[in-house]
């Protein structure tokens, strides 16, 4: 579905931010970059047990996806999103206090991390219908000066794909600015 999402964004003249892992084909990352989207880093594996077992393990995983993006695009991305977000609690299960360390350390190493403040809930187990995903985004942005919307192209792909044009249409009707990070 990533190709189709890119087609939709291209036809609407909208740029987005894609937080990538080491899964999926290289050509999609190249296309994202070539079409002016922000290619940002998630982690190579997105495996909480691997990523959050230690600070060293986190960076090994991060550097792997960073090297992949640089190899494909020629650009060294320094924008990241932590799996589960910067204030996740699941990481404690693998290494107590790791998020407190990582949120400071990544900044010291020149990275900038982002969390979302609006969830489309498109990764809900079992999926949600497209109109519900759209409504989650539209109701979530109300009252916020800046919204960072979390959406996925790996879970419940069909309904996310159906929701994207609906969301764009409603945001445009609201005269909302749609910008990448």
Coordinates of N, CA and C in Angstrom, one line a residue:
X1 N 0.8 -1.2 0.0 CA 0.0 0.0 0.0 C 0.8 1.3 0.0
X2 N 2.1 1.2 0.3 CA 2.9 2.4 0.4 C 3.0 3.1 -1.0
X3 N 3.1 2.3 -2.0 CA 3.1 2.9 -3.4 C 1.8 3.7 -3.6
X4 N 0.7 3.1 -3.2 CA -0.6 3.7 -3.5 C -0.7 5.0 -2.6
X5 N -0.3 4.9 -1.4 CA -0.3 6.1 -0.5 C 0.6 7.2 -1.1
X6 N 1.8 6.8 -1.7 CA 2.6 7.8 -2.3 C 1.9 8.4 -3.6
X7 N 1.2 7.6 -4.3 CA 0.5 8.1 -5.5 C -0.6 9.1 -5.0
X8 N -1.3 8.8 -4.0 CA -2.3 9.7 -3.5 C -1.7 11.1 -3.0
X9 N -0.6 11.0 -2.3 CA 0.1 12.2 -1.8 C 0.6 13.0 -3.0
X10 N 1.2 12.3 -4.0 CA 1.7 13.0 -5.2 C 0.6 13.7 -5.9
X11 N -0.6 13.0 -6.1 CA -1.7 13.6 -6.8 C -2.3 14.8 -6.1
X12 N -2.1 14.8 -4.8 CA -2.7 16.0 -4.0 C -1.6 17.0 -3.7
X13 N -0.3 16.7 -4.1 CA 0.7 17.7 -3.8 C 1.1 17.8 -2.3
X14 N 1.0 16.7 -1.6 CA 1.2 16.7 -0.2 C 2.5 15.9 0.1
X15 N 3.2 16.5 1.0 CA 4.4 15.8 1.5 C 4.2 15.3 2.9
X16 N 4.8 14.1 3.2 CA 4.6 13.5 4.5 C 5.9 13.0 5.1
X17 N 5.9 12.6 6.3 CA 7.1 12.0 6.9 C 6.9 10.5 7.1
X18 N 7.8 9.7 6.6 CA 7.8 8.2 6.7 C 8.9 7.8 7.7
X19 N 8.5 7.2 8.8 CA 9.5 6.6 9.7 C 9.7 5.2 9.3
X20 N 10.9 4.9 8.8 CA 11.1 3.6 8.1 C 11.9 2.6 9.0
X21 N 11.7 1.3 8.7 CA 12.5 0.2 9.3 C 13.3 -0.4 8.2
X22 N 13.9 -1.6 8.5 CA 14.6 -2.3 7.5 C 13.8 -3.3 6.7
X23 N 12.5 -3.2 6.8 CA 11.6 -4.1 6.0 C 11.1 -3.3 4.8
X24 N 10.7 -4.0 3.9 CA 10.2 -3.3 2.7 C 11.3 -3.1 1.7
X25 N 10.9 -2.9 0.4 CA 11.9 -2.7 -0.6 C 12.6 -1.3 -0.6
X26 N 13.8 -1.3 -1.1 CA 14.6 -0.1 -1.1 C 13.9 1.0 -2.0
X27 N 13.4 0.5 -3.1 CA 12.8 1.5 -4.1 C 11.8 2.4 -3.5
X28 N 11.0 1.9 -2.5 CA 10.0 2.7 -1.8 C 10.7 3.9 -1.0
X29 N 11.7 3.6 -0.3 CA 12.5 4.6 0.4 C 13.0 5.6 -0.6
X30 N 13.6 5.2 -1.7 CA 14.1 6.0 -2.7 C 13.0 6.9 -3.3
X31 N 11.9 6.3 -3.6 CA 10.7 7.1 -4.1 C 10.3 8.2 -3.1
X32 N 10.2 7.8 -1.8 CA 9.8 8.8 -0.8 C 10.7 10.0 -0.9
X33 N 12.0 9.7 -0.8 CA 13.0 10.7 -0.8 C 13.0 11.6 -2.1
X34 N 12.9 10.9 -3.2 CA 12.9 11.6 -4.5 C 11.7 12.5 -4.7
X35 N 10.6 12.1 -4.1 CA 9.4 12.9 -4.2 C 9.2 14.0 -3.2
X36 N 10.3 14.1 -2.4 CA 10.3 15.2 -1.4 C 9.7 15.0 0.0
X37 N 9.4 13.7 0.3 CA 8.9 13.4 1.6 C 10.1 13.3 2.6
X38 N 9.9 13.4 3.8 CA 10.9 13.3 4.8 C 11.0 11.8 5.1
X39 N 12.2 11.2 4.9 CA 12.5 9.9 5.3 C 13.2 9.9 6.6
X40 N 12.5 9.4 7.6 CA 13.0 9.5 9.0 C 13.2 8.0 9.5
X41 N 13.8 7.9 10.6 CA 14.2 6.6 11.2 C 13.3 6.1 12.3
X42 N 12.9 4.9 12.2 CA 12.2 4.2 13.3 C 13.2 3.3 14.0
X43 N 13.4 2.2 13.6 CA 14.5 1.3 14.0 C 14.5 0.2 12.9
X44 N 15.6 -0.5 12.9 CA 15.8 -1.5 11.8 C 14.7 -2.6 12.1
X45 N 14.6 -3.1 13.3 CA 13.8 -4.3 13.6 C 12.4 -4.0 14.1
X46 N 12.2 -2.9 14.8 CA 11.0 -2.6 15.5 C 10.6 -3.7 16.5
X47 N 11.6 -4.4 16.9 CA 11.4 -5.5 17.9 C 11.7 -4.9 19.3
X48 N 10.7 -4.7 20.1 CA 11.0 -4.1 21.4 C 12.0 -4.8 22.3
X49 N 12.0 -6.1 22.3 CA 13.0 -6.8 23.1 C 14.4 -6.6 22.6
X50 N 14.6 -6.5 21.3 CA 15.9 -6.2 20.7 C 16.3 -4.7 20.9
X51 N 15.4 -3.8 20.6 CA 15.7 -2.4 20.6 C 15.9 -1.9 22.0
X52 N 15.1 -2.4 23.0 CA 15.2 -1.8 24.3 C 15.9 -2.7 25.3
X53 N 16.7 -3.6 24.8 CA 17.5 -4.5 25.8 C 18.6 -3.7 26.4
X54 N 19.2 -2.7 25.7 CA 20.2 -1.9 26.2 C 20.4 -0.7 25.4
X55 N 21.1 0.3 25.9 CA 21.4 1.5 25.1 C 22.2 1.1 23.8
X56 N 23.1 0.3 24.0 CA 24.0 -0.2 22.9 C 23.1 -0.9 21.8
X57 N 22.2 -1.7 22.3 CA 21.3 -2.4 21.3 C 20.4 -1.5 20.6
X58 N 19.9 -0.4 21.3 CA 19.1 0.5 20.6 C 19.9 1.2 19.4
X59 N 21.1 1.7 19.8 CA 21.9 2.3 18.7 C 22.3 1.4 17.6
X60 N 22.6 0.2 17.9 CA 23.0 -0.8 16.8 C 21.8 -0.9 15.9
X61 N 20.6 -1.0 16.4 CA 19.4 -1.1 15.6 C 19.1 0.2 14.8
X62 N 19.3 1.3 15.5 CA 19.1 2.6 14.8 C 20.1 2.8 13.7
X63 N 21.4 2.6 14.0 CA 22.4 2.8 13.0 C 22.2 1.9 11.8
X64 N 21.7 0.7 12.0 CA 21.4 -0.2 10.8 C 20.4 0.5 9.9
X65 N 19.3 1.0 10.4 CA 18.3 1.6 9.5 C 18.9 2.9 8.9
X66 N 19.6 3.7 9.7 CA 20.2 4.9 9.3 C 21.2 4.7 8.1
X67 N 22.0 3.6 8.2 CA 22.9 3.3 7.1 C 22.1 2.9 5.9
X68 N 21.0 2.2 6.1 CA 20.2 1.8 4.9 C 19.7 3.0 4.2
X69 N 19.1 3.9 4.9 CA 18.5 5.1 4.3 C 19.6 5.9 3.6
X70 N 20.8 6.0 4.2 CA 21.9 6.8 3.6 C 22.3 6.1 2.3
X71 N 22.4 4.8 2.3 CA 22.8 4.1 1.1 C 21.8 4.3 0.0
X72 N 20.6 4.3 0.3 CA 19.5 4.4 -0.7 C 19.4 5.8 -1.2
X73 N 19.4 6.8 -0.3 CA 19.1 8.2 -0.6 C 20.3 9.1 -0.7
X74 N 21.4 8.7 -0.1 CA 22.6 9.6 -0.1 C 22.5 10.6 1.1
X75 N 21.4 10.6 1.8 CA 21.1 11.5 2.9 C 21.2 10.8 4.2
X76 N 21.8 11.4 5.2 CA 21.9 10.9 6.6 C 20.8 11.5 7.4
X77 N 19.7 10.8 7.6 CA 18.6 11.2 8.4 C 19.0 11.2 9.9
X78 N 18.5 12.3 10.6 CA 18.7 12.4 12.0 C 17.4 12.6 12.7
X79 N 16.3 12.3 12.0 CA 15.0 12.4 12.6 C 14.5 11.0 13.0
X80 N 14.0 10.8 14.2 CA 13.7 9.5 14.7 C 12.3 9.5 15.4
X81 N 11.7 8.3 15.4 CA 10.6 8.1 16.3 C 10.9 6.8 17.0
X82 N 10.8 6.8 18.3 CA 11.0 5.6 19.1 C 9.8 4.6 18.9
X83 N 10.1 3.3 18.8 CA 9.0 2.4 18.8 C 8.2 2.5 20.1
X84 N 6.9 2.7 20.0 CA 6.1 2.9 21.2 C 6.1 4.3 21.7
X85 N 6.9 5.2 21.1 CA 7.0 6.6 21.6 C 8.0 6.8 22.7
X86 N 8.4 8.1 22.9 CA 9.4 8.4 23.8 C 9.1 8.1 25.3
X87 N 7.8 8.0 25.6 CA 7.4 7.8 27.0 C 6.7 6.4 27.1
X88 N 7.1 5.5 26.3 CA 6.5 4.2 26.4 C 6.9 3.5 27.7
X89 N 6.0 2.6 28.1 CA 6.3 1.8 29.3 C 6.7 0.4 29.0
X90 N 6.5 -0.1 27.8 CA 6.9 -1.4 27.5 C 8.4 -1.7 27.6
X91 N 9.2 -0.6 27.3 CA 10.6 -0.7 27.3 C 11.2 -1.1 28.7
X92 N 10.4 -0.8 29.8 CA 10.9 -1.1 31.2 C 11.0 -2.6 31.3
X93 N 10.2 -3.3 30.6 CA 10.2 -4.8 30.7 C 11.6 -5.4 30.3
X94 N 12.3 -4.6 29.4 CA 13.6 -5.1 28.9 C 14.8 -4.4 29.5
X95 N 14.6 -3.2 29.9 CA 15.7 -2.4 30.5 C 15.2 -1.2 31.3
X96 N 15.1 -1.3 32.6 CA 14.5 -0.2 33.4 C 15.3 1.1 33.1
X97 N 14.5 2.1 32.9 CA 15.1 3.5 32.8 C 15.7 3.8 31.4
X98 N 15.6 2.9 30.5 CA 16.2 3.1 29.2 C 15.7 4.3 28.5
X99 N 14.4 4.6 28.5 CA 13.8 5.7 27.8 C 14.3 7.0 28.4
X100 N 14.5 7.1 29.7 CA 15.1 8.4 30.3 C 16.5 8.6 29.7
X101 N 17.2 7.6 29.6 CA 18.6 7.7 29.0 C 18.5 8.0 27.6
X102 N 17.7 7.3 26.8 CA 17.7 7.4 25.3 C 17.2 8.8 24.9
X103 N 16.2 9.3 25.6 CA 15.6 10.6 25.2 C 16.6 11.7 25.3
X104 N 17.5 11.6 26.3 CA 18.6 12.6 26.4 C 19.7 12.3 25.5
X105 N 20.1 11.1 25.4 CA 21.3 10.7 24.6 C 21.1 10.9 23.1
X106 N 19.9 10.7 22.6 CA 19.7 10.9 21.1 C 19.9 12.4 20.8
X107 N 19.5 13.2 21.6 CA 19.7 14.7 21.4 C 21.1 15.0 21.5
X108 N 21.9 14.4 22.4 CA 23.3 14.7 22.5 C 24.0 14.2 21.3
X109 N 23.5 13.2 20.6 CA 24.1 12.6 19.4 C 23.6 13.3 18.1
X110 N 22.8 14.4 18.3 CA 22.4 15.2 17.1 C 21.1 14.7 16.5
X111 N 20.4 13.8 17.1 CA 19.1 13.4 16.5 C 18.0 14.3 17.1
X112 N 16.9 14.3 16.4 CA 15.7 14.9 16.9 C 14.6 13.9 16.8
X113 N 13.9 13.7 18.0 CA 12.8 12.7 18.0 C 11.5 13.3 18.0
X114 N 10.5 12.6 17.5 CA 9.1 13.1 17.5 C 8.2 12.0 18.0
X115 N 7.2 12.5 18.7 CA 6.1 11.6 19.1 C 4.8 12.1 18.4
X116 N 3.8 11.3 18.4 CA 2.5 11.7 17.9 C 1.7 12.3 19.0
X117 N 0.8 13.2 18.6 CA -0.2 13.6 19.6 C -1.7 13.3 19.1
X118 N -1.7 12.7 17.9 CA -3.0 12.2 17.4 C -2.8 10.8 16.8
X119 N -3.6 9.9 17.3 CA -3.5 8.5 16.7 C -4.7 8.2 15.9
X120 N -4.4 7.7 14.7 CA -5.5 7.3 13.8 C -6.1 6.0 14.3
X121 N -5.4 5.3 15.1 CA -5.8 4.0 15.7 C -5.9 3.0 14.5
X122 N -5.2 3.2 13.4 CA -5.2 2.3 12.3 C -4.5 1.0 12.6
X123 N -3.7 0.9 13.6 CA -3.0 -0.4 14.0 C -3.8 -1.2 15.0
X124 N -5.0 -0.8 15.3 CA -5.9 -1.5 16.2 C -6.0 -3.0 15.8
X125 N -5.8 -3.9 16.7 CA -5.9 -5.3 16.3 C -7.3 -5.6 15.8
X126 N -7.4 -6.3 14.7 CA -8.7 -6.5 14.0 C -9.1 -5.4 13.1
X127 N -8.5 -4.3 13.2 CA -8.7 -3.2 12.3 C -9.9 -2.3 12.6
X128 N -10.0 -1.2 12.0 CA -11.1 -0.3 12.1 C -11.5 0.1 10.7
X129 N -12.8 0.4 10.5 CA -13.2 0.9 9.2 C -12.6 2.2 8.9
X130 N -12.5 2.5 7.6 CA -11.8 3.7 7.1 C -12.5 5.0 7.7
X131 N -13.8 5.0 7.8 CA -14.4 6.2 8.3 C -14.1 6.5 9.8
X132 N -13.9 5.4 10.5 CA -13.5 5.5 11.9 C -12.1 6.1 12.1
X133 N -11.2 5.5 11.2 CA -9.8 6.0 11.2 C -9.8 7.5 10.9
X134 N -10.6 7.9 9.9 CA -10.7 9.3 9.5 C -11.2 10.1 10.6
X135 N -12.3 9.7 11.2 CA -12.9 10.4 12.4 C -11.9 10.6 13.5
X136 N -11.1 9.5 13.8 CA -10.1 9.6 14.9 C -9.1 10.7 14.6
X137 N -8.7 10.9 13.3 CA -7.7 11.9 13.0 C -8.4 13.3 13.1
X138 N -9.5 13.5 12.5 CA -10.2 14.8 12.5 C -10.6 15.2 13.9
X139 N -11.1 14.3 14.7 CA -11.5 14.7 16.1 C -10.2 14.9 16.9
X140 N -9.2 14.2 16.6 CA -7.9 14.3 17.3 C -7.2 15.6 17.1
X141 N -7.3 16.2 16.0 CA -6.6 17.5 15.7 C -7.3 18.7 16.3
X142 N -8.6 18.5 16.6 CA -9.3 19.7 17.0 C -8.7 20.2 18.4
X143 N -8.6 21.5 18.4 CA -8.1 22.2 19.6 C -6.5 22.2 19.7
X144 N -5.9 21.6 18.7 CA -4.4 21.6 18.7 C -3.9 22.6 17.7
X145 N -2.8 23.3 18.1 CA -2.2 24.2 17.1 C -1.3 23.4 16.1
X146 N -0.7 22.4 16.6 CA 0.1 21.5 15.8 C -0.2 20.0 16.1
X147 N -0.5 19.3 15.1 CA -0.8 17.9 15.3 C 0.2 17.0 14.5
X148 N 0.6 16.0 15.2 CA 1.5 15.0 14.6 C 0.6 13.7 14.6
X149 N 0.2 13.3 13.4 CA -0.7 12.2 13.3 C 0.0 10.9 13.0
X150 N -0.3 9.9 13.8 CA 0.3 8.6 13.6 C -0.6 7.7 12.7
X151 N 0.0 7.2 11.6 CA -0.6 6.3 10.7 C 0.4 5.2 10.3
X152 N -0.1 4.1 9.9 CA 0.8 3.0 9.5 C 0.4 2.5 8.1
X153 N 1.4 1.9 7.5 CA 1.1 1.3 6.2 C 1.4 -0.2 6.3
X154 N 1.5 -0.7 7.6 CA 1.8 -2.1 7.8 C 0.7 -2.9 8.5
X155 N -0.2 -2.2 9.1 CA -1.3 -2.8 9.8 C -2.6 -2.5 9.1
X156 N -3.5 -3.4 9.0 CA -4.8 -3.1 8.5 C -4.7 -2.2 7.3
X157 N -3.9 -2.6 6.3 CA -3.5 -1.7 5.2 C -4.7 -1.2 4.4
X158 N -5.6 -2.0 4.1 CA -6.7 -1.6 3.2 C -7.5 -0.5 3.8
X159 N -7.8 -0.6 5.1 CA -8.7 0.5 5.7 C -7.8 1.8 5.8
X160 N -6.6 1.7 6.1 CA -5.7 2.9 6.2 C -5.7 3.5 4.8
X161 N -5.5 2.7 3.8 CA -5.4 3.2 2.4 C -6.7 3.9 2.0
X162 N -7.9 3.3 2.4 CA -9.1 4.0 2.1 C -9.3 5.3 2.9
X163 N -8.7 5.3 4.1 CA -8.9 6.5 5.0 C -8.1 7.7 4.5
X164 N -6.9 7.5 3.9 CA -6.0 8.6 3.5 C -6.7 9.6 2.7
X165 N -7.4 9.3 1.6 CA -8.0 10.4 0.8 C -9.2 11.1 1.6
X166 N -9.9 10.3 2.4 CA -10.9 10.9 3.2 C -10.3 12.0 4.2
X167 N -9.2 11.6 4.8 CA -8.6 12.5 5.8 C -8.1 13.8 5.0
X168 N -7.4 13.6 3.9 CA -6.9 14.7 3.1 C -8.1 15.6 2.8
X169 N -9.2 15.1 2.3 CA -10.3 15.9 1.9 C -10.8 16.7 3.0
X170 N -11.0 16.1 4.2 CA -11.5 16.8 5.4 C -10.5 17.9 5.9
X171 N -9.2 17.5 5.9 CA -8.3 18.5 6.3 C -8.2 19.7 5.3
X172 N -8.3 19.5 4.1 CA -8.3 20.5 3.1 C -9.6 21.4 3.2
X173 N -10.7 20.8 3.5 CA -11.9 21.5 3.8 C -11.8 22.4 5.0
X174 N -11.0 22.0 5.9 CA -10.8 22.8 7.2 C -9.6 23.8 7.0
X175 N -9.1 23.9 5.8 CA -7.9 24.7 5.5 C -6.7 24.5 6.4
X176 N -6.6 23.2 6.7 CA -5.4 22.8 7.6 C -4.2 22.7 6.7
X177 N -3.1 23.1 7.2 CA -1.8 22.9 6.6 C -1.3 21.5 6.8
X178 N -0.9 20.8 5.7 CA -0.5 19.4 5.9 C 1.0 19.5 5.5
X179 N 1.9 19.3 6.5 CA 3.3 19.4 6.3 C 4.0 18.2 6.8
X180 N 5.2 17.9 6.2 CA 6.0 16.9 6.9 C 6.8 17.5 8.0
X181 N 7.4 16.6 8.8 CA 8.2 17.0 9.9 C 9.5 17.5 9.3

